[in-house]
Amino acid sequence: MSGAHVRGAHVSGAHVRGPVDGTRALDAPADGGAPSSGREARLPSDASPRVRRVVGLVDTDSFAKWGAHLLATAPADWDLELRTVATPRSASPEQLRSAFRGLDRRLAHLRHDPPAPKDVDAVVEELRVDPPDAVLVSLIGPVAELVIDEVHRRIPDRPVLVSGLPGISFPAKWKGIFFRARADLFVLHSHREVRAYDEMAREGGVQPHFALATLPFARSATASATTGASATTGASATTGASATTGASAPVRDSVVFAAQPSVPLERADRALVVQWLVATARQHPEWRVVIKTRAAAGEHQTHREEHPYPDLVPADAPANLVVESGPMAEHLDRAVALVTISSTAVLEAAARGVPALTLTDFGIGRHLINEVFVSSGLEGDSVDLVDGRFGTVRPSWMRDNYFHPTSEDDWQQRLTELMARRDAGALVDREPARRSRGGVLRRAWERKNALGGADRSTLGWLALAIGAPIRTVKRLARKARALVDPPEPVVVAAPTSQRAAGAGRVAGAGGTVGAGSERLGDRQQELVSGGDPG
């Protein structure tokens, strides 16, 4: 049985090639006969069920957190592994320990002993020598494309490839589809996202392959959504998880700002956010106002951060304004409220019943990743923040946006069916979205671009020597065009506030919050212009 890796009911066979979606191929039986009704890809009824082995690959902080927590929601009888891929932005051990907090028993050991990064070739070779049933490719776009391509080229009996995007992925992004077009399954987290990506993929000539999964960090609110109850009920909801577990309520003394590395992008806007947080700390000395960062100095993030918030905090900031990192869940344990522009952390807060605010002072648009929050009940502005007004998520918004019933998730079922097709030797190889590969040198350039210094191949350095000057010229040309004709960000809506929505106030540590809103309303222009809030 040379060359075959036979496990249980597994039968090795050649893959079917063509521009056919591997998931849609489930509509035809493996023997090529006429379609049958129901789920044709299931194992025969007389076959003994066997343990499915799934390996997750992660690199950056956000992909590590998402990938590990998605794996942890897999069926209890699946055997799970997780490996870190060495890339220029691989998470540090401390970031990994933070990302791996709260995993199930199969992965719980990772929090104390995160896997050391391995280079792409070593990881793919391990998959070739001992192929699992499926691989979750939870990697940043260019690295995901590289790994998916390497698995297709180097593993004849390849595992099923699953990929996806962490957190909020609306509006749809073509790059996300482009890099992951050859994956067999692409996981998204809301009905709204699936519709948007499905439409964009078709327009780009890519057969849709999107599946639905409840965002792991929003799962605690899903039961409420299933029964039609609101995930939050105002101030009383700040007891969060402790209300459902019966544990004593934690001390609630913090307003937590979830920082993002590139939203907003400009230094002046980020400095303005810090001024609002300083004003909030001065207005509410009973609170800790926490700037919650995702990386310590020297650590990498999924997106580059040119202007870190800690560098923008003034020397005379009040003592109750603090900068901290660590797991978001631990910060939410102490949170009176969560504030952000558009971080996925706001969904974690809503899931726990913690009031939240998505700041709209810079507008609402694609460049801010906050279109999705329109009509959520969470929109607000800097005056709401300093005033202590926070929102609760509206039940009417929930089902289409991340809080659908878990019974509507289909990623596990579709992955199971794809693994069964692999068993039958009928797994379809999807076509890449990249139509022009440019041969060996082009692949070497893409690899070098994805891995940076982690790629030490001679061909990679040659490709860099040829490609880097070309890329530099293109970037300079784009910058020159932008100077002559600067693009305007697409703003889909004007700023809005909790005051306009008639929202109530939140009760926090030390009494009722929100006193003085009329006075602060008169000072909105002063706050926005960066004046001393005094």
Short mmCIF file of C-alpha atoms in Angstrom, two decimals:
data_model
loop_
_atom_site.label_atom_id
_atom_site.label_comp_id
_atom_site.label_asym_id
_atom_site.label_seq_id
_atom_site.Cartn_x
_atom_site.Cartn_y
_atom_site.Cartn_z
CA MET A 1 0.00 0.00 0.00
CA SER A 2 2.85 2.30 -0.86
CA GLY A 3 2.17 6.02 -1.16
CA ALA A 4 -1.25 5.83 0.46
CA HIS A 5 -2.21 6.95 3.92
CA VAL A 6 -5.13 4.72 4.86
CA ARG A 7 -7.04 5.45 8.05
CA GLY A 8 -10.29 3.74 8.99
CA ALA A 9 -12.74 4.20 6.13
CA HIS A 10 -10.33 6.38 4.12
CA VAL A 11 -9.79 5.54 0.47
CA SER A 12 -7.03 7.37 -1.38
CA GLY A 13 -7.82 8.68 -4.84
CA ALA A 14 -7.12 11.42 -7.33
CA HIS A 15 -8.81 14.74 -6.79
CA VAL A 16 -11.32 16.07 -9.28
CA ARG A 17 -10.05 19.27 -10.88
CA GLY A 18 -12.04 22.11 -12.36
CA PRO A 19 -13.77 25.37 -11.52
CA VAL A 20 -16.34 23.52 -9.47
CA ASP A 21 -17.01 24.42 -5.86
CA GLY A 22 -16.02 21.50 -3.68
CA THR A 23 -19.04 22.05 -1.46
CA ARG A 24 -21.43 22.14 -4.39
CA ALA A 25 -19.95 18.90 -5.68
CA LEU A 26 -21.73 17.33 -2.73
CA ASP A 27 -24.86 17.44 -4.85
CA ALA A 28 -23.47 14.53 -6.89
CA PRO A 29 -22.54 11.12 -5.46
CA ALA A 30 -18.90 10.07 -5.39
CA ASP A 31 -19.46 7.30 -7.98
CA GLY A 32 -20.59 9.82 -10.60
CA GLY A 33 -24.14 8.52 -10.74
CA ALA A 34 -27.33 10.51 -10.63
CA PRO A 35 -27.79 12.85 -7.68
CA SER A 36 -29.71 11.47 -4.77
CA SER A 37 -31.73 13.35 -2.21
CA GLY A 38 -30.40 14.32 1.17
CA ARG A 39 -26.76 14.51 2.15
CA GLU A 40 -25.01 12.23 -0.36
CA ALA A 41 -21.54 12.67 1.10
CA ARG A 42 -22.25 11.01 4.41
CA LEU A 43 -20.45 7.81 5.25
CA PRO A 44 -22.37 4.63 4.50
CA SER A 45 -24.66 3.61 7.32
CA ASP A 46 -22.70 0.43 7.92
CA ALA A 47 -19.39 2.26 8.32
CA SER A 48 -18.08 2.66 11.82
CA PRO A 49 -17.71 6.31 12.77
CA ARG A 50 -14.12 7.33 13.37
CA VAL A 51 -12.41 10.22 15.04
CA ARG A 52 -11.79 13.14 12.73
CA ARG A 53 -8.40 14.80 13.04
CA VAL A 54 -8.25 18.53 12.35
CA VAL A 55 -5.12 20.68 12.49
CA GLY A 56 -5.28 24.45 12.88
CA LEU A 57 -2.55 26.75 11.55
CA VAL A 58 -2.26 30.28 13.01
CA ASP A 59 0.14 33.20 12.84
CA THR A 60 -0.92 36.69 14.01
CA ASP A 61 -2.65 37.61 17.26
CA SER A 62 -6.18 37.94 15.86
CA PHE A 63 -5.92 34.87 13.63
CA ALA A 64 -4.54 32.85 16.54
CA LYS A 65 -7.44 33.83 18.76
CA TRP A 66 -10.08 33.21 16.13
CA GLY A 67 -8.62 29.97 14.83
CA ALA A 68 -8.16 28.40 18.25
CA HIS A 69 -11.60 29.38 19.49
CA LEU A 70 -13.32 28.21 16.30
CA LEU A 71 -11.59 24.85 16.61
CA ALA A 72 -12.73 24.62 20.21
CA THR A 73 -16.36 24.70 19.01
CA ALA A 74 -15.83 21.63 16.81
CA PRO A 75 -17.65 18.39 17.75
CA ALA A 76 -16.39 16.88 20.97
CA ASP A 77 -15.21 13.69 19.27
CA TRP A 78 -12.88 15.48 16.86
CA ASP A 79 -9.15 15.29 17.58
CA LEU A 80 -7.73 18.82 17.47
CA GLU A 81 -4.19 20.13 17.04
CA LEU A 82 -2.85 23.65 16.59
CA ARG A 83 0.44 24.86 15.14
CA THR A 84 1.95 28.32 14.76
CA VAL A 85 3.43 29.30 11.40
CA ALA A 86 6.50 31.55 11.39
CA THR A 87 5.75 34.77 9.52
CA PRO A 88 6.89 38.39 9.88
CA ARG A 89 3.83 39.07 12.05
CA SER A 90 3.65 35.89 14.11
CA ALA A 91 2.24 36.45 17.57
CA SER A 92 4.61 36.43 20.52
CA PRO A 93 4.31 33.71 23.18
CA GLU A 94 2.55 36.20 25.46
CA GLN A 95 0.08 37.15 22.72
CA LEU A 96 -0.59 33.47 22.10
CA ARG A 97 -1.20 32.78 25.77
CA SER A 98 -3.68 35.66 25.79
CA ALA A 99 -5.35 34.42 22.58
CA PHE A 100 -5.67 30.87 23.90
CA ARG A 101 -7.51 31.78 27.09
CA GLY A 102 -10.80 29.94 27.63
CA LEU A 103 -10.32 27.01 25.22
CA ASP A 104 -11.89 23.60 25.76
CA ARG A 105 -10.09 20.61 27.28
CA ARG A 106 -8.60 19.53 23.92
CA LEU A 107 -6.71 22.79 23.50
CA ALA A 108 -6.56 24.18 27.05
CA HIS A 109 -2.88 23.26 27.39
CA LEU A 110 -1.99 25.82 24.72
CA ARG A 111 -2.52 28.72 27.10
CA HIS A 112 0.42 27.61 29.20
CA ASP A 113 2.46 26.02 26.43
CA PRO A 114 1.79 27.76 23.09
CA PRO A 115 3.35 26.05 20.07
CA ALA A 116 6.64 27.52 18.86
CA PRO A 117 6.47 28.92 15.31
CA LYS A 118 7.63 26.63 12.50
CA ASP A 119 8.45 27.68 8.96
CA VAL A 120 5.96 26.97 6.18
CA ASP A 121 7.98 24.16 4.62
CA ALA A 122 8.25 22.28 7.91
CA VAL A 123 4.52 22.66 8.59
CA VAL A 124 3.51 21.49 5.10
CA GLU A 125 5.93 18.57 5.32
CA GLU A 126 4.33 17.45 8.59
CA LEU A 127 0.94 17.58 6.89
CA ARG A 128 2.30 15.55 3.97
CA VAL A 129 3.82 12.85 6.14
CA ASP A 130 0.74 12.45 8.30
CA PRO A 131 -2.24 14.14 6.60
CA PRO A 132 -5.13 15.05 8.90
CA ASP A 133 -8.71 14.98 7.68
CA ALA A 134 -8.85 18.78 7.53
CA VAL A 135 -6.69 21.86 8.08
CA LEU A 136 -8.00 25.18 9.36
CA VAL A 137 -5.86 27.81 7.63
CA SER A 138 -6.23 30.70 10.09
CA LEU A 139 -3.49 32.85 8.59
CA ILE A 140 -3.10 36.37 7.25
CA GLY A 141 -4.06 36.64 3.56
CA PRO A 142 -0.76 36.24 1.63
CA VAL A 143 0.40 33.48 3.98
CA ALA A 144 -2.97 31.71 3.71
CA GLU A 145 -2.69 31.75 -0.09
CA LEU A 146 0.86 30.40 0.09
CA VAL A 147 0.01 27.56 2.48
CA ILE A 148 -3.13 26.57 0.55
CA ASP A 149 -1.12 26.51 -2.69
CA GLU A 150 1.70 24.48 -1.10
CA VAL A 151 -0.75 21.91 0.26
CA HIS A 152 -2.32 21.52 -3.19
CA ARG A 153 1.08 21.11 -4.88
CA ARG A 154 2.86 18.91 -2.36
CA ILE A 155 0.23 16.63 -0.80
CA PRO A 156 -1.43 14.23 -3.27
CA ASP A 157 -3.88 12.98 -0.66
CA ARG A 158 -4.44 16.46 0.68
CA PRO A 159 -6.69 17.27 3.64
CA VAL A 160 -9.79 19.43 3.34
CA LEU A 161 -8.79 23.10 3.56
CA VAL A 162 -10.90 25.47 5.64
CA SER A 163 -10.18 29.16 6.01
CA GLY A 164 -11.91 32.35 7.08
CA LEU A 165 -11.55 35.80 8.57
CA PRO A 166 -11.50 36.72 12.26
CA GLY A 167 -14.05 39.06 13.70
CA ILE A 168 -16.14 41.53 11.75
CA SER A 169 -15.77 41.05 7.98
CA PHE A 170 -18.45 43.38 6.65
CA PRO A 171 -18.40 44.98 4.12
CA ALA A 172 -17.03 42.15 2.01
CA LYS A 173 -13.38 42.44 1.00
CA TRP A 174 -12.14 41.08 -2.32
CA LYS A 175 -8.66 40.41 -0.94
CA GLY A 176 -10.15 38.05 1.60
CA ILE A 177 -11.77 36.04 -1.20
CA PHE A 178 -8.76 36.34 -3.52
CA PHE A 179 -6.25 34.85 -1.09
CA ARG A 180 -8.57 32.01 0.01
CA ALA A 181 -10.30 31.09 -3.26
CA ARG A 182 -8.70 27.62 -3.33
CA ALA A 183 -9.83 26.69 0.18
CA ASP A 184 -12.65 24.17 0.18
CA LEU A 185 -14.63 26.13 2.75
CA PHE A 186 -14.56 29.79 3.85
CA VAL A 187 -16.06 30.52 7.27
CA LEU A 188 -17.97 33.74 7.98
CA HIS A 189 -19.98 34.81 11.01
CA SER A 190 -23.27 36.39 10.02
CA HIS A 191 -26.00 35.97 7.45
CA ARG A 192 -25.22 39.47 6.27
CA GLU A 193 -21.58 38.62 5.67
CA VAL A 194 -22.42 35.43 3.79
CA ARG A 195 -24.76 37.31 1.44
CA ALA A 196 -22.18 40.06 0.81
CA TYR A 197 -19.30 37.66 0.15
CA ASP A 198 -21.43 35.40 -2.00
CA GLU A 199 -22.33 38.35 -4.23
CA MET A 200 -18.76 39.65 -4.44
CA ALA A 201 -17.34 36.20 -5.24
CA ARG A 202 -19.78 35.70 -8.11
CA GLU A 203 -18.96 39.14 -9.50
CA GLY A 204 -15.24 38.24 -9.37
CA GLY A 205 -15.67 34.89 -11.08
CA VAL A 206 -15.17 32.81 -7.93
CA GLN A 207 -17.64 30.08 -7.06
CA PRO A 208 -19.04 30.82 -3.58
CA HIS A 209 -17.84 28.50 -0.84
CA PHE A 210 -18.95 30.31 2.30
CA ALA A 211 -20.20 28.69 5.47
CA LEU A 212 -21.76 30.16 8.61
CA ALA A 213 -20.36 29.86 12.12
CA THR A 214 -21.29 31.75 15.24
CA LEU A 215 -18.42 34.05 16.13
CA PRO A 216 -16.81 32.21 19.07
CA PHE A 217 -16.76 35.39 21.17
CA ALA A 218 -20.49 35.98 20.65
CA ARG A 219 -21.71 32.54 21.65
CA SER A 220 -22.88 33.44 25.17
CA ALA A 221 -25.60 35.70 23.75
CA THR A 222 -26.82 33.27 21.12
CA ALA A 223 -29.12 31.36 23.45
CA SER A 224 -30.91 34.60 24.21
CA ALA A 225 -31.18 35.36 20.51
CA THR A 226 -32.62 31.91 19.87
CA THR A 227 -35.42 32.47 22.37
CA GLY A 228 -35.99 36.03 21.16
CA ALA A 229 -34.67 37.64 24.33
CA SER A 230 -32.40 40.66 24.27
CA ALA A 231 -28.76 40.02 25.01
CA THR A 232 -28.60 43.14 27.10
CA THR A 233 -31.09 44.79 29.40
CA GLY A 234 -29.41 48.02 30.30
CA ALA A 235 -27.45 48.68 33.45
CA SER A 236 -28.45 45.46 35.14
CA ALA A 237 -26.76 43.53 32.34
CA THR A 238 -23.32 44.62 33.47
CA THR A 239 -23.16 41.62 35.75
CA GLY A 240 -22.26 39.75 32.55
CA ALA A 241 -21.21 36.13 32.76
CA SER A 242 -21.48 35.97 36.53
CA ALA A 243 -25.26 36.37 36.27
CA THR A 244 -25.53 33.09 34.42
CA THR A 245 -22.98 31.13 36.40
CA GLY A 246 -24.15 32.07 39.87
CA ALA A 247 -20.69 33.29 40.83
CA SER A 248 -20.31 36.47 42.86
CA ALA A 249 -20.34 39.55 40.67
CA PRO A 250 -16.87 40.99 39.93
CA VAL A 251 -16.03 44.55 40.78
CA ARG A 252 -17.14 46.75 37.88
CA ASP A 253 -14.94 49.81 37.77
CA SER A 254 -13.56 50.15 34.23
CA VAL A 255 -14.49 51.77 30.95
CA VAL A 256 -12.44 49.82 28.43
CA PHE A 257 -11.40 51.28 25.10
CA ALA A 258 -10.62 48.51 22.59
CA ALA A 259 -7.80 49.92 20.48
CA GLN A 260 -7.34 49.00 16.82
CA PRO A 261 -4.00 49.30 15.00
CA SER A 262 -5.34 51.04 11.88
CA VAL A 263 -8.78 52.48 12.75
CA PRO A 264 -8.69 55.42 12.74
CA LEU A 265 -5.55 55.61 10.65
CA GLU A 266 -4.27 59.18 10.96
CA ARG A 267 -2.20 60.31 13.94
CA ALA A 268 -4.34 63.41 14.53
CA ASP A 269 -7.51 61.31 14.77
CA ARG A 270 -5.91 58.85 17.16
CA ALA A 271 -4.64 61.70 19.32
CA LEU A 272 -8.19 63.04 19.39
CA VAL A 273 -9.48 59.70 20.68
CA VAL A 274 -6.91 59.86 23.48
CA GLN A 275 -8.13 63.36 24.38
CA TRP A 276 -11.68 62.03 24.71
CA LEU A 277 -10.46 59.23 26.96
CA VAL A 278 -8.51 61.72 29.09
CA ALA A 279 -11.68 63.81 29.39
CA THR A 280 -13.66 60.73 30.43
CA ALA A 281 -11.11 59.86 33.11
CA ARG A 282 -11.24 63.39 34.51
CA GLN A 283 -15.04 63.50 34.42
CA HIS A 284 -15.32 60.13 36.22
CA PRO A 285 -12.56 59.68 38.78
CA GLU A 286 -14.46 56.66 40.15
CA TRP A 287 -13.61 54.75 36.95
CA ARG A 288 -10.47 53.25 35.55
CA VAL A 289 -10.40 54.31 31.89
CA VAL A 290 -8.39 51.58 30.18
CA ILE A 291 -6.74 51.89 26.78
CA LYS A 292 -6.64 48.20 26.01
CA THR A 293 -3.89 47.49 23.48
CA ARG A 294 -3.41 44.29 21.52
CA ALA A 295 0.38 44.26 21.54
CA ALA A 296 3.20 45.35 23.79
CA ALA A 297 6.15 47.31 22.42
CA GLY A 298 7.97 45.19 19.84
CA GLU A 299 5.11 42.74 19.30
CA HIS A 300 3.41 42.39 15.92
CA GLN A 301 -0.28 42.58 15.05
CA THR A 302 -2.39 41.46 12.12
CA HIS A 303 -2.47 45.06 10.87
CA ARG A 304 0.45 47.46 11.18
CA GLU A 305 0.11 50.22 13.74
CA GLU A 306 1.94 53.39 12.77
CA HIS A 307 0.73 55.49 15.69
CA PRO A 308 0.36 53.40 18.88
CA TYR A 309 -2.02 54.89 21.42
CA PRO A 310 0.44 54.64 24.34
CA ASP A 311 2.73 57.08 22.51
CA LEU A 312 -0.11 59.63 22.33
CA VAL A 313 -1.07 59.72 26.01
CA PRO A 314 -0.12 63.15 27.43
CA ALA A 315 2.22 63.41 30.38
CA ASP A 316 -0.45 65.14 32.48
CA ALA A 317 -3.09 62.45 31.93
CA PRO A 318 -5.05 61.60 35.11
CA ALA A 319 -3.87 58.62 37.12
CA ASN A 320 -7.08 56.69 36.42
CA LEU A 321 -6.28 56.59 32.68
CA VAL A 322 -4.20 53.46 32.19
CA VAL A 323 -2.76 51.50 29.27
CA GLU A 324 -3.00 47.72 29.57
CA SER A 325 -2.85 44.62 27.37
CA GLY A 326 -3.86 41.04 28.17
CA PRO A 327 -6.97 38.98 27.35
CA MET A 328 -10.05 41.03 26.49
CA ALA A 329 -12.19 38.64 28.52
CA GLU A 330 -10.38 39.63 31.71
CA HIS A 331 -10.95 43.31 30.97
CA LEU A 332 -14.64 42.69 30.30
CA ASP A 333 -14.90 41.00 33.71
CA ARG A 334 -14.31 44.46 35.23
CA ALA A 335 -16.00 46.57 32.56
CA VAL A 336 -18.75 49.07 33.20
CA ALA A 337 -18.74 49.57 29.43
CA LEU A 338 -16.71 48.84 26.29
CA VAL A 339 -15.82 51.63 23.85
CA THR A 340 -14.30 51.27 20.37
CA ILE A 341 -14.47 52.49 16.80
CA SER A 342 -15.20 49.08 15.30
CA SER A 343 -13.29 46.35 17.16
CA THR A 344 -14.79 42.87 17.34
CA ALA A 345 -14.47 43.29 21.11
CA VAL A 346 -17.77 45.15 21.01
CA LEU A 347 -19.45 41.86 20.10
CA GLU A 348 -17.76 40.17 23.03
CA ALA A 349 -19.15 42.90 25.26
CA ALA A 350 -22.66 42.58 23.82
CA ALA A 351 -22.50 38.81 24.28
CA ARG A 352 -21.74 39.32 27.97
CA GLY A 353 -24.39 42.00 28.43
CA VAL A 354 -21.80 44.74 28.90
CA PRO A 355 -23.03 48.11 27.53
CA ALA A 356 -20.96 49.43 24.65
CA LEU A 357 -20.31 52.38 22.39
CA THR A 358 -19.04 52.48 18.80
CA LEU A 359 -17.70 56.00 18.26
CA THR A 360 -18.99 57.65 15.07
CA ASP A 361 -17.29 61.07 15.35
CA PHE A 362 -15.23 60.29 12.23
CA GLY A 363 -18.32 59.23 10.31
CA ILE A 364 -19.60 55.83 9.27
CA GLY A 365 -17.94 54.14 6.31
CA ARG A 366 -15.94 51.26 4.89
CA HIS A 367 -12.58 52.74 5.95
CA LEU A 368 -13.74 52.66 9.59
CA ILE A 369 -15.28 49.14 9.42
CA ASN A 370 -18.34 50.46 11.26
CA GLU A 371 -21.10 50.30 8.65
CA VAL A 372 -22.29 47.08 10.22
CA PHE A 373 -23.26 48.85 13.45
CA VAL A 374 -25.86 51.14 11.86
CA SER A 375 -29.15 50.57 13.74
CA SER A 376 -27.42 48.29 16.27
CA GLY A 377 -28.20 50.58 19.21
CA LEU A 378 -24.47 50.86 19.98
CA GLU A 379 -23.57 53.95 17.94
CA GLY A 380 -22.46 57.06 19.80
CA ASP A 381 -19.97 59.89 19.89
CA SER A 382 -17.33 61.50 22.09
CA VAL A 383 -19.91 63.45 24.07
CA ASP A 384 -21.70 60.20 24.91
CA LEU A 385 -18.38 58.77 26.04
CA VAL A 386 -17.47 61.64 28.35
CA ASP A 387 -21.08 61.86 29.48
CA GLY A 388 -21.15 58.17 30.39
CA ARG A 389 -23.86 57.16 27.91
CA PHE A 390 -23.52 53.66 26.46
CA GLY A 391 -25.80 51.53 24.34
CA THR A 392 -27.28 48.06 24.42
CA VAL A 393 -27.64 45.96 21.31
CA ARG A 394 -31.10 45.93 19.71
CA PRO A 395 -32.78 42.53 19.28
CA SER A 396 -33.92 43.57 15.78
CA TRP A 397 -30.26 43.87 14.70
CA MET A 398 -28.96 40.70 16.24
CA ARG A 399 -30.09 37.79 14.06
CA ASP A 400 -28.62 39.12 10.82
CA ASN A 401 -25.47 40.37 12.55
CA TYR A 402 -23.47 37.78 14.49
CA PHE A 403 -26.13 36.72 17.02
CA HIS A 404 -28.11 34.24 14.92
CA PRO A 405 -29.19 30.98 16.59
CA THR A 406 -26.40 28.40 16.59
CA SER A 407 -28.82 25.98 14.93
CA GLU A 408 -28.31 28.02 11.74
CA ASP A 409 -24.54 27.38 11.65
CA ASP A 410 -23.56 25.01 8.85
CA TRP A 411 -19.75 24.99 8.83
CA GLN A 412 -19.38 21.77 10.81
CA GLN A 413 -21.92 19.90 8.70
CA ARG A 414 -20.36 21.06 5.45
CA LEU A 415 -16.85 20.27 6.66
CA THR A 416 -17.99 16.78 7.67
CA GLU A 417 -19.41 16.25 4.19
CA LEU A 418 -16.20 17.46 2.56
CA MET A 419 -14.14 15.10 4.70
CA ALA A 420 -16.41 12.25 3.59
CA ARG A 421 -15.84 13.19 -0.04
CA ARG A 422 -12.11 13.10 0.64
CA ASP A 423 -12.55 9.61 2.05
CA ALA A 424 -14.17 8.64 -1.24
CA GLY A 425 -11.37 10.21 -3.31
CA ALA A 426 -13.78 12.74 -4.82
CA LEU A 427 -12.64 16.01 -3.26
CA VAL A 428 -12.77 18.82 -5.81
CA ASP A 429 -9.76 21.11 -6.28
CA ARG A 430 -10.97 24.69 -6.63
CA GLU A 431 -9.41 27.11 -9.11
CA PRO A 432 -7.34 30.03 -7.78
CA ALA A 433 -8.58 33.59 -8.16
CA ARG A 434 -5.04 34.57 -9.25
CA ARG A 435 -5.30 33.88 -12.98
CA SER A 436 -1.72 34.78 -13.96
CA ARG A 437 0.89 33.04 -11.86
CA GLY A 438 3.97 34.10 -13.86
CA GLY A 439 5.84 30.87 -13.35
CA VAL A 440 8.42 29.88 -10.76
CA LEU A 441 9.82 33.39 -10.25
CA ARG A 442 6.36 34.84 -9.61
CA ARG A 443 5.63 32.15 -7.01
CA ALA A 444 8.97 32.92 -5.38
CA TRP A 445 8.01 36.61 -5.22
CA GLU A 446 4.64 35.81 -3.62
CA ARG A 447 6.36 33.56 -1.10
CA LYS A 448 8.94 36.23 -0.24
CA ASN A 449 6.22 38.84 0.02
CA ALA A 450 4.25 36.61 2.40
CA LEU A 451 7.11 35.40 4.59
CA GLY A 452 9.65 38.23 4.46
CA GLY A 453 12.81 37.26 6.32
CA ALA A 454 11.31 33.86 7.19
CA ASP A 455 11.93 32.88 3.55
CA ARG A 456 15.66 32.33 3.11
CA SER A 457 15.59 30.70 -0.32
CA THR A 458 17.97 31.87 -3.04
CA LEU A 459 15.10 32.16 -5.49
CA GLY A 460 13.21 34.30 -3.00
CA TRP A 461 16.08 36.75 -2.71
CA LEU A 462 16.36 36.86 -6.50
CA ALA A 463 12.64 37.56 -6.82
CA LEU A 464 12.96 40.28 -4.19
CA ALA A 465 15.85 41.90 -6.04
CA ILE A 466 13.76 42.05 -9.20
CA GLY A 467 10.36 42.72 -7.69
CA ALA A 468 11.16 45.21 -4.92
CA PRO A 469 12.17 48.07 -7.25
CA ILE A 470 9.07 47.48 -9.37
CA ARG A 471 6.88 47.54 -6.28
CA THR A 472 8.57 50.72 -5.03
CA VAL A 473 7.92 52.50 -8.34
CA LYS A 474 4.25 51.44 -8.26
CA ARG A 475 3.85 52.67 -4.68
CA LEU A 476 5.44 56.02 -5.50
CA ALA A 477 3.15 56.36 -8.50
CA ARG A 478 0.10 55.68 -6.34
CA LYS A 479 1.24 58.24 -3.78
CA ALA A 480 1.82 60.80 -6.51
CA ARG A 481 -1.66 60.23 -7.90
CA ALA A 482 -3.10 60.53 -4.39
CA LEU A 483 -1.37 63.88 -3.91
CA VAL A 484 -2.72 65.22 -7.19
CA ASP A 485 -6.18 63.75 -6.76
CA PRO A 486 -6.63 62.60 -3.14
CA PRO A 487 -9.32 59.95 -2.79
CA GLU A 488 -12.20 60.75 -0.51
CA PRO A 489 -13.15 58.03 1.97
CA VAL A 490 -16.58 56.63 1.29
CA VAL A 491 -18.77 57.80 4.15
CA VAL A 492 -22.16 56.14 4.16
CA ALA A 493 -23.65 58.01 7.11
CA ALA A 494 -23.05 61.01 9.33
CA PRO A 495 -22.03 60.73 13.00
CA THR A 496 -24.80 59.71 15.36
CA SER A 497 -25.22 59.62 19.12
CA GLN A 498 -26.94 57.91 21.99
CA ARG A 499 -28.67 61.21 22.73
CA ALA A 500 -30.31 61.20 19.32
CA ALA A 501 -31.44 57.63 19.94
CA GLY A 502 -32.93 58.55 23.31
CA ALA A 503 -30.81 55.98 25.09
CA GLY A 504 -30.78 55.68 28.86
CA ARG A 505 -27.78 55.97 31.12
CA VAL A 506 -25.74 53.16 32.57
CA ALA A 507 -25.24 52.70 36.30
CA GLY A 508 -21.63 52.11 37.17
CA ALA A 509 -19.45 51.89 40.23
CA GLY A 510 -20.00 54.93 42.39
CA GLY A 511 -23.59 55.75 41.39
CA THR A 512 -25.51 57.01 38.43
CA VAL A 513 -23.45 57.90 35.39
CA GLY A 514 -24.38 60.64 32.98
CA ALA A 515 -24.84 63.71 35.16
CA GLY A 516 -24.05 66.91 33.34
CA SER A 517 -24.99 65.73 29.84
CA GLU A 518 -26.53 69.05 28.91
CA ARG A 519 -23.34 70.88 29.86
CA LEU A 520 -21.20 68.42 27.90
CA GLY A 521 -23.55 68.66 24.94
CA ASP A 522 -22.75 72.34 24.77
CA ARG A 523 -19.05 71.47 24.79
CA GLN A 524 -19.12 68.94 21.95
CA GLN A 525 -17.35 71.29 19.58
CA GLU A 526 -14.65 71.88 22.18
CA LEU A 527 -14.05 68.15 22.54
CA VAL A 528 -13.99 67.51 18.81
CA SER A 529 -11.59 70.39 18.19
CA GLY A 530 -9.18 69.04 20.80
CA GLY A 531 -9.69 71.72 23.44
CA ASP A 532 -8.90 71.09 27.08
CA PRO A 533 -12.01 69.40 28.53
CA GLY A 534 -10.92 70.73 31.90
#
